[in-house]
DNA sequence: TTATTATTGATAACAAATATCAATATCAAG
DNA sequence: CTTGATATTGATATTTGTTATCAATAATAA
């Protein structure tokens, strides 16, 4: 079961925008926060469809977009792959090590790197807003 | 005019693979190394077509792929944007600051960051192969 | 010069993301 | 609890960027 805070963020966002809550929305929210991180629409759709064959792909897609809008999800594009989504709630920023063999995502954070990035931006008279650091290589299980 | 080394790398690669050199290939090579960095197929195609209306989009695309294969170009995907290509010849690795307003790419390199990345990978029992660091924000001309 | 076959350019096919739309469900108001 | 306005859904069409196809042409080696 997922924290009530998460549900409330979503429900409040929906109400505030004059939208409506639906069975599908609750299902998608639940499934998304229970599923593997960095999931594609396709996979999330499949997992929901297993229990609710009536669900539509477009509905899942649309609601993932909504989840991004209200800050409960982040969209990520890795190379030519399909867009992935990762649930976001009360966790700080992180970067990824991505295994070239098995595709595993390892979440990492290095405060020194983050600080140096800010320095680097400043040095170039550049105001950093967000960043993406991906290290591709071979994970311990694959070597 | 571009260094003869570049032309030779391309020509040698072509010969070694049993391929053939063509007027279009020379044109594309020239145009690519004269054009703005981080260019899309579409833009490169347009710039070539201005002088040679007969050129085909697919030909430009195919040859950019060839250039990547022989190490004279790097492909880069930024979010949902079209694939970009950047010429590569005798220059070391760099990362990018990307302006959210004007789209400008600023090339940067920070050796400390690179070292820390390797450390971070090692700490996770991960063999780094390549990485991508993009810092999005506002460039000095846009703020 | 000739034969072989890689290349080209036009266009078709493909895949992912998004838009469309009629049927349906939500929910505020009475 | 109805009812009416309208947001949502699910099926499918459209769009977009990329890649494949193929007949005509051009590049190379013999
Ligand atoms: Mn993550
Ligand atoms: Mn660059
Ligand atoms: Zn792995
Ligand atoms: Zn700018």
mmCIF file of C-alpha atoms in Angstrom, chain B residues 11-104:
data_model
loop_
_atom_site.group_PDB
_atom_site.id
_atom_site.type_symbol
_atom_site.label_atom_id
_atom_site.label_comp_id
_atom_site.label_asym_id
_atom_site.label_seq_id
_atom_site.Cartn_x
_atom_site.Cartn_y
_atom_site.Cartn_z
ATOM 1 C CA UNK B 11 38.011 7.602 -47.187
ATOM 2 C CA UNK B 12 40.047 4.875 -45.559
ATOM 3 C CA UNK B 13 37.109 3.650 -43.551
ATOM 4 C CA UNK B 14 35.064 3.489 -46.706
ATOM 5 C CA UNK B 15 37.682 1.649 -48.662
ATOM 6 C CA UNK B 16 38.372 -0.815 -45.855
ATOM 7 C CA UNK B 17 34.729 -1.709 -45.625
ATOM 8 C CA UNK B 18 34.542 -2.338 -49.351
ATOM 9 C CA UNK B 19 32.325 0.675 -49.849
ATOM 10 C CA UNK B 20 32.636 3.332 -52.524
ATOM 11 C CA UNK B 21 33.401 6.990 -52.385
ATOM 12 C CA UNK B 22 30.887 9.346 -53.909
ATOM 13 C CA UNK B 23 30.363 12.997 -54.669
ATOM 14 C CA UNK B 24 27.593 13.064 -52.065
ATOM 15 C CA UNK B 25 29.811 11.582 -49.397
ATOM 16 C CA UNK B 26 32.429 14.261 -49.902
ATOM 17 C CA UNK B 27 29.759 16.930 -49.878
ATOM 18 C CA UNK B 28 28.215 15.640 -46.678
ATOM 19 C CA UNK B 29 31.572 15.364 -44.975
ATOM 20 C CA UNK B 30 32.482 18.922 -45.942
ATOM 21 C CA UNK B 31 29.137 20.333 -44.946
ATOM 22 C CA UNK B 32 29.077 18.480 -41.663
ATOM 23 C CA UNK B 33 32.442 19.753 -40.535
ATOM 24 C CA UNK B 34 31.635 23.303 -41.640
ATOM 25 C CA UNK B 35 28.179 23.397 -40.092
ATOM 26 C CA UNK B 36 27.181 24.345 -36.590
ATOM 27 C CA UNK B 37 27.963 21.696 -34.050
ATOM 28 C CA UNK B 38 25.183 19.511 -32.632
ATOM 29 C CA UNK B 39 23.254 19.681 -35.873
ATOM 30 C CA UNK B 40 20.194 17.646 -36.802
ATOM 31 C CA UNK B 41 19.902 15.569 -39.993
ATOM 32 C CA UNK B 42 17.173 17.927 -41.107
ATOM 33 C CA UNK B 43 19.307 21.050 -40.808
ATOM 34 C CA UNK B 44 22.364 19.499 -42.384
ATOM 35 C CA UNK B 45 20.194 18.204 -45.194
ATOM 36 C CA UNK B 46 18.734 21.663 -45.753
ATOM 37 C CA UNK B 47 22.136 23.303 -45.869
ATOM 38 C CA UNK B 48 23.425 20.807 -48.414
ATOM 39 C CA UNK B 49 20.270 20.961 -50.466
ATOM 40 C CA UNK B 50 20.725 24.718 -50.840
ATOM 41 C CA UNK B 51 23.776 24.077 -53.030
ATOM 42 C CA UNK B 52 22.814 20.684 -54.363
ATOM 43 C CA UNK B 53 19.040 20.401 -54.726
ATOM 44 C CA UNK B 54 19.374 16.812 -55.852
ATOM 45 C CA UNK B 55 20.598 15.496 -52.502
ATOM 46 C CA UNK B 56 18.326 13.123 -50.653
ATOM 47 C CA UNK B 57 17.471 13.182 -46.988
ATOM 48 C CA UNK B 58 18.129 9.486 -46.618
ATOM 49 C CA UNK B 59 21.600 9.908 -48.057
ATOM 50 C CA UNK B 60 22.492 12.505 -45.466
ATOM 51 C CA UNK B 61 21.084 10.342 -42.713
ATOM 52 C CA UNK B 62 22.912 7.231 -43.892
ATOM 53 C CA UNK B 63 26.204 8.999 -44.140
ATOM 54 C CA UNK B 64 25.932 10.560 -40.726
ATOM 55 C CA UNK B 65 25.594 7.022 -39.466
ATOM 56 C CA UNK B 66 28.733 6.116 -41.384
ATOM 57 C CA UNK B 67 30.555 9.076 -39.860
ATOM 58 C CA UNK B 68 29.599 7.871 -36.418
ATOM 59 C CA UNK B 69 30.852 4.399 -37.244
ATOM 60 C CA UNK B 70 34.269 5.633 -38.272
ATOM 61 C CA UNK B 71 34.594 7.843 -35.241
ATOM 62 C CA UNK B 72 34.228 11.217 -36.936
ATOM 63 C CA UNK B 73 30.871 11.981 -35.395
ATOM 64 C CA UNK B 74 28.924 11.416 -32.237
ATOM 65 C CA UNK B 75 25.210 10.989 -32.070
ATOM 66 C CA UNK B 76 23.390 12.695 -29.241
ATOM 67 C CA UNK B 77 19.797 12.556 -28.081
ATOM 68 C CA UNK B 78 18.540 15.408 -25.935
ATOM 69 C CA UNK B 79 15.169 14.649 -24.405
ATOM 70 C CA UNK B 80 12.444 14.464 -27.015
ATOM 71 C CA UNK B 81 14.378 16.445 -29.574
ATOM 72 C CA UNK B 82 15.576 15.129 -32.905
ATOM 73 C CA UNK B 83 18.863 13.302 -32.865
ATOM 74 C CA UNK B 84 21.824 15.621 -33.164
ATOM 75 C CA UNK B 85 25.270 14.899 -34.503
ATOM 76 C CA UNK B 86 28.503 16.497 -33.552
ATOM 77 C CA UNK B 87 31.734 16.341 -35.489
ATOM 78 C CA UNK B 88 34.545 14.646 -33.641
ATOM 79 C CA UNK B 89 38.168 14.939 -34.558
ATOM 80 C CA UNK B 90 41.160 15.147 -32.252
ATOM 81 C CA UNK B 91 39.210 16.657 -29.436
ATOM 82 C CA UNK B 92 38.740 15.197 -26.017
ATOM 83 C CA UNK B 93 35.528 14.288 -24.290
ATOM 84 C CA UNK B 94 33.308 17.079 -23.105
ATOM 85 C CA UNK B 95 29.957 17.590 -21.468
ATOM 86 C CA UNK B 96 27.279 20.170 -22.125
ATOM 87 C CA UNK B 97 25.512 23.075 -20.528
ATOM 88 C CA UNK B 98 22.264 23.453 -22.426
ATOM 89 C CA UNK B 99 20.281 26.658 -22.372
ATOM 90 C CA UNK B 100 16.574 26.126 -21.792
ATOM 91 C CA UNK B 101 15.710 29.383 -23.535
ATOM 92 C CA UNK B 102 17.867 29.585 -26.647
ATOM 93 C CA UNK B 103 18.981 25.985 -26.886
ATOM 94 C CA UNK B 104 22.654 26.869 -27.006
#
